[in-house]
PDB file of C-alpha atoms in Angstrom:
ATOM      1  CA  UNK A   8     137.219  47.570  73.479  1.00 82.00           C
ATOM      2  CA  UNK A   9     135.235  45.273  72.099  1.00 88.00           C
ATOM      3  CA  UNK A  10     132.111  44.367  73.749  1.00 87.00           C
ATOM      4  CA  UNK A  11     133.390  40.459  73.914  1.00 91.00           C
ATOM      5  CA  UNK A  12     136.554  41.323  75.108  1.00 92.00           C
ATOM      6  CA  UNK A  13     135.030  43.297  78.075  1.00 90.00           C
ATOM      7  CA  UNK A  14     132.451  40.874  78.945  1.00 90.00           C
ATOM      8  CA  UNK A  15     134.819  38.716  80.450  1.00 92.00           C
ATOM      9  CA  UNK A  16     136.218  41.598  82.201  1.00 95.00           C
ATOM     10  CA  UNK A  17     133.247  42.426  83.388  1.00 90.00           C
ATOM     11  CA  UNK A  18     131.970  38.726  84.455  1.00 92.00           C
ATOM     12  CA  UNK A  19     135.152  38.418  86.529  1.00 94.00           C
ATOM     13  CA  UNK A  20     134.972  41.680  88.241  1.00 93.00           C
ATOM     14  CA  UNK A  21     131.248  40.906  89.310  1.00 91.00           C
ATOM     15  CA  UNK A  22     132.242  37.714  90.319  1.00 93.00           C
ATOM     16  CA  UNK A  23     135.435  39.270  92.359  1.00 95.00           C
ATOM     17  CA  UNK A  24     132.947  41.895  94.397  1.00 91.00           C
ATOM     18  CA  UNK A  25     129.698  40.127  94.364  1.00 90.00           C
ATOM     19  CA  UNK A  26     128.156  42.744  91.923  1.00 89.00           C
ATOM     20  CA  UNK A  27     124.329  41.548  90.619  1.00 90.00           C
ATOM     21  CA  UNK A  28     124.631  41.639  86.961  1.00 89.00           C
ATOM     22  CA  UNK A  29     121.177  42.072  86.603  1.00 91.00           C
ATOM     23  CA  UNK A  30     120.605  45.479  88.559  1.00 90.00           C
ATOM     24  CA  UNK A  31     123.269  46.949  86.810  1.00 88.00           C
ATOM     25  CA  UNK A  32     122.057  46.269  83.468  1.00 89.00           C
ATOM     26  CA  UNK A  33     118.673  48.076  84.808  1.00 89.00           C
ATOM     27  CA  UNK A  34     120.841  50.872  85.921  1.00 89.00           C
ATOM     28  CA  UNK A  35     122.492  50.835  82.235  1.00 87.00           C
ATOM     29  CA  UNK A  36     119.150  50.598  80.864  1.00 89.00           C
ATOM     30  CA  UNK A  37     117.960  53.566  83.145  1.00 87.00           C
ATOM     31  CA  UNK A  38     120.994  56.051  82.798  1.00 86.00           C
ATOM     32  CA  UNK A  39     120.630  55.236  79.330  1.00 85.00           C
ATOM     33  CA  UNK A  40     116.944  56.060  79.187  1.00 85.00           C
ATOM     34  CA  UNK A  41     117.659  59.325  80.773  1.00 82.00           C
ATOM     35  CA  UNK A  42     120.322  60.326  78.794  1.00 78.00           C
ATOM     36  CA  UNK A  43     118.367  60.474  75.596  1.00 77.00           C
ATOM     37  CA  UNK A  44     116.113  62.295  76.935  1.00 76.00           C
ATOM     38  CA  UNK A  45     118.066  65.183  78.116  1.00 70.00           C
ATOM     39  CA  UNK A  46     121.202  64.724  76.257  1.00 67.00           C
ATOM     40  CA  UNK A  47     122.905  68.565  75.565  1.00 67.00           C
ATOM     41  CA  UNK A  48     125.912  67.658  74.421  1.00 70.00           C
ATOM     42  CA  UNK A  49     127.920  64.271  73.883  1.00 74.00           C
ATOM     43  CA  UNK A  50     131.738  63.673  74.433  1.00 84.00           C
ATOM     44  CA  UNK A  51     133.122  60.946  71.621  1.00 85.00           C
ATOM     45  CA  UNK A  52     135.559  58.899  72.742  1.00 87.00           C
ATOM     46  CA  UNK A  53     137.835  60.929  69.630  1.00 92.00           C
ATOM     47  CA  UNK A  54     137.462  63.868  71.710  1.00 90.00           C
ATOM     48  CA  UNK A  55     139.082  61.983  74.880  1.00 90.00           C
ATOM     49  CA  UNK A  56     141.793  60.943  73.186  1.00 93.00           C
ATOM     50  CA  UNK A  57     142.660  64.222  71.388  1.00 94.00           C
ATOM     51  CA  UNK A  58     142.221  66.092  74.814  1.00 93.00           C
ATOM     52  CA  UNK A  59     145.183  63.877  76.680  1.00 94.00           C
ATOM     53  CA  UNK A  60     147.453  62.733  73.582  1.00 95.00           C
ATOM     54  CA  UNK A  61     150.659  64.055  74.390  1.00 95.00           C
ATOM     55  CA  UNK A  62     150.003  65.480  77.375  1.00 95.00           C
ATOM     56  CA  UNK A  63     150.787  65.534  80.771  1.00 95.00           C
ATOM     57  CA  UNK A  64     147.930  64.146  82.873  1.00 96.00           C
ATOM     58  CA  UNK A  65     147.251  64.772  87.025  1.00 96.00           C
ATOM     59  CA  UNK A  66     144.546  62.512  88.306  1.00 97.00           C
ATOM     60  CA  UNK A  67     143.422  62.575  91.949  1.00 97.00           C
ATOM     61  CA  UNK A  68     141.398  60.136  93.960  1.00 96.00           C
ATOM     62  CA  UNK A  69     139.558  60.880  97.518  1.00 88.00           C
ATOM     63  CA  UNK A  70     143.241  60.398  99.025  1.00 92.00           C
ATOM     64  CA  UNK A  71     144.208  61.205 102.593  1.00 94.00           C
ATOM     65  CA  UNK A  72     147.043  63.516 101.241  1.00 96.00           C
ATOM     66  CA  UNK A  73     145.139  64.938  98.186  1.00 96.00           C
ATOM     67  CA  UNK A  74     145.309  68.407  99.722  1.00 95.00           C
ATOM     68  CA  UNK A  75     148.793  68.730 100.831  1.00 96.00           C
ATOM     69  CA  UNK A  76     149.372  67.377  96.957  1.00 95.00           C
ATOM     70  CA  UNK A  77     147.872  69.619  95.438  1.00 96.00           C
ATOM     71  CA  UNK A  78     149.085  72.588  97.062  1.00 95.00           C
ATOM     72  CA  UNK A  79     152.159  71.168  96.460  1.00 95.00           C
ATOM     73  CA  UNK A  80     151.732  70.676  92.417  1.00 94.00           C
ATOM     74  CA  UNK A  81     149.447  73.630  91.807  1.00 94.00           C
ATOM     75  CA  UNK A  82     152.344  75.314  89.677  1.00 93.00           C
ATOM     76  CA  UNK A  83     152.182  72.325  87.418  1.00 93.00           C
ATOM     77  CA  UNK A  84     148.529  72.100  86.454  1.00 94.00           C
ATOM     78  CA  UNK A  85     148.175  75.113  84.232  1.00 88.00           C
ATOM     79  CA  UNK A  86     149.031  72.940  80.892  1.00 90.00           C
ATOM     80  CA  UNK A  87     148.233  69.796  82.101  1.00 96.00           C
ATOM     81  CA  UNK A  88     144.606  67.661  81.808  1.00 97.00           C
ATOM     82  CA  UNK A  89     143.217  67.547  85.213  1.00 98.00           C
ATOM     83  CA  UNK A  90     141.162  64.144  85.677  1.00 98.00           C
ATOM     84  CA  UNK A  91     138.793  64.183  88.816  1.00 98.00           C
ATOM     85  CA  UNK A  92     137.491  61.365  90.386  1.00 95.00           C
ATOM     86  CA  UNK A  93     134.162  61.895  92.515  1.00 90.00           C
ATOM     87  CA  UNK A  94     135.190  63.781  95.936  1.00 90.00           C
ATOM     88  CA  UNK A  95     138.751  64.925  94.167  1.00 97.00           C
ATOM     89  CA  UNK A  96     136.164  67.112  92.906  1.00 97.00           C
ATOM     90  CA  UNK A  97     135.010  69.292  95.857  1.00 97.00           C
ATOM     91  CA  UNK A  98     139.070  69.276  96.685  1.00 96.00           C
ATOM     92  CA  UNK A  99     139.800  70.992  93.458  1.00 97.00           C
ATOM     93  CA  UNK A 100     137.466  73.496  93.041  1.00 97.00           C
ATOM     94  CA  UNK A 101     138.436  74.398  96.657  1.00 96.00           C
ATOM     95  CA  UNK A 102     141.115  76.215  95.502  1.00 96.00           C
ATOM     96  CA  UNK A 103     139.865  77.095  92.434  1.00 96.00           C
ATOM     97  CA  UNK A 104     141.165  74.787  90.007  1.00 97.00           C
ATOM     98  CA  UNK A 105     138.058  73.327  87.617  1.00 98.00           C
ATOM     99  CA  UNK A 106     139.351  69.320  86.388  1.00 98.00           C
ATOM    100  CA  UNK A 107     139.059  69.016  82.580  1.00 97.00           C
ATOM    101  CA  UNK A 108     137.266  65.659  82.988  1.00 97.00           C
ATOM    102  CA  UNK A 109     135.554  63.931  86.167  1.00 97.00           C
ATOM    103  CA  UNK A 110     135.021  60.108  86.645  1.00 95.00           C
ATOM    104  CA  UNK A 111     132.370  60.094  88.683  1.00 92.00           C
ATOM    105  CA  UNK A 112     129.216  57.378  90.410  1.00 89.00           C
ATOM    106  CA  UNK A 113     127.581  60.589  91.826  1.00 86.00           C
ATOM    107  CA  UNK A 114     129.169  59.458  95.465  1.00 84.00           C
ATOM    108  CA  UNK A 115     131.047  63.056  95.519  1.00 85.00           C
ATOM    109  CA  UNK A 116     129.110  66.504  96.788  1.00 90.00           C
ATOM    110  CA  UNK A 117     126.746  65.954  93.198  1.00 89.00           C
ATOM    111  CA  UNK A 118     126.385  70.212  93.262  1.00 93.00           C
ATOM    112  CA  UNK A 119     130.838  70.484  92.814  1.00 95.00           C
ATOM    113  CA  UNK A 120     130.424  67.966  89.773  1.00 94.00           C
ATOM    114  CA  UNK A 121     127.540  70.310  88.405  1.00 92.00           C
ATOM    115  CA  UNK A 122     129.599  73.552  89.548  1.00 96.00           C
ATOM    116  CA  UNK A 123     132.431  72.042  87.532  1.00 96.00           C
ATOM    117  CA  UNK A 124     130.957  70.831  84.431  1.00 92.00           C
ATOM    118  CA  UNK A 125     129.253  74.198  84.185  1.00 94.00           C
ATOM    119  CA  UNK A 126     132.728  75.536  84.363  1.00 96.00           C
ATOM    120  CA  UNK A 127     133.477  73.208  81.066  1.00 92.00           C
ATOM    121  CA  UNK A 128     134.358  70.024  83.240  1.00 95.00           C
ATOM    122  CA  UNK A 129     133.925  67.075  80.825  1.00 94.00           C
ATOM    123  CA  UNK A 130     131.619  64.629  83.537  1.00 92.00           C
ATOM    124  CA  UNK A 131     131.855  60.897  83.173  1.00 91.00           C
ATOM    125  CA  UNK A 132     129.183  58.821  84.798  1.00 88.00           C
ATOM    126  CA  UNK A 133     128.999  55.569  85.712  1.00 85.00           C
ATOM    127  CA  UNK A 134     125.901  54.006  86.549  1.00 84.00           C
ATOM    128  CA  UNK A 135     125.634  50.795  88.239  1.00 85.00           C
ATOM    129  CA  UNK A 136     122.913  49.037  90.504  1.00 81.00           C
ATOM    130  CA  UNK A 137     124.113  50.678  93.807  1.00 82.00           C
ATOM    131  CA  UNK A 138     123.351  54.356  92.393  1.00 81.00           C
ATOM    132  CA  UNK A 139     119.702  53.813  90.242  1.00 80.00           C
ATOM    133  CA  UNK A 140     118.393  56.191  92.832  1.00 82.00           C
ATOM    134  CA  UNK A 141     120.499  58.655  92.949  1.00 80.00           C
ATOM    135  CA  UNK A 142     120.334  58.700  89.145  1.00 77.00           C
ATOM    136  CA  UNK A 143     117.392  58.693  89.419  1.00 77.00           C
ATOM    137  CA  UNK A 144     116.946  62.079  91.472  1.00 75.00           C
ATOM    138  CA  UNK A 145     120.033  63.562  89.558  1.00 66.00           C
TER     139      UNK A 145
END
């Protein structure tokens, strides 16, 4: 998506949720500086596309039924791509399942996300005004 297209969508979201756009920009700059200083590996959008193209993808969020859903469907996960959001990562790890991709704004158990990352899960971190302190600590 081109920035010009995204900018209008972001402005609508920011207005609806009463987000501080200036603080979001500061968070983005802080995160960008940290990444540029500490980047070990970079995953391109093409890598994501190639990973999920023509594959069955399961997306896990921290819903009340998450653990029972994992137990009831665990047999389907082996040949699939698994994407978890924040706290869902911890639930998957509890069943020795490592997601392929973790989407996080660092609200979940960070040590679990890092452990999954060490086991080859790709971390996608969303920096925003409400998690500047966590980004700086991590």
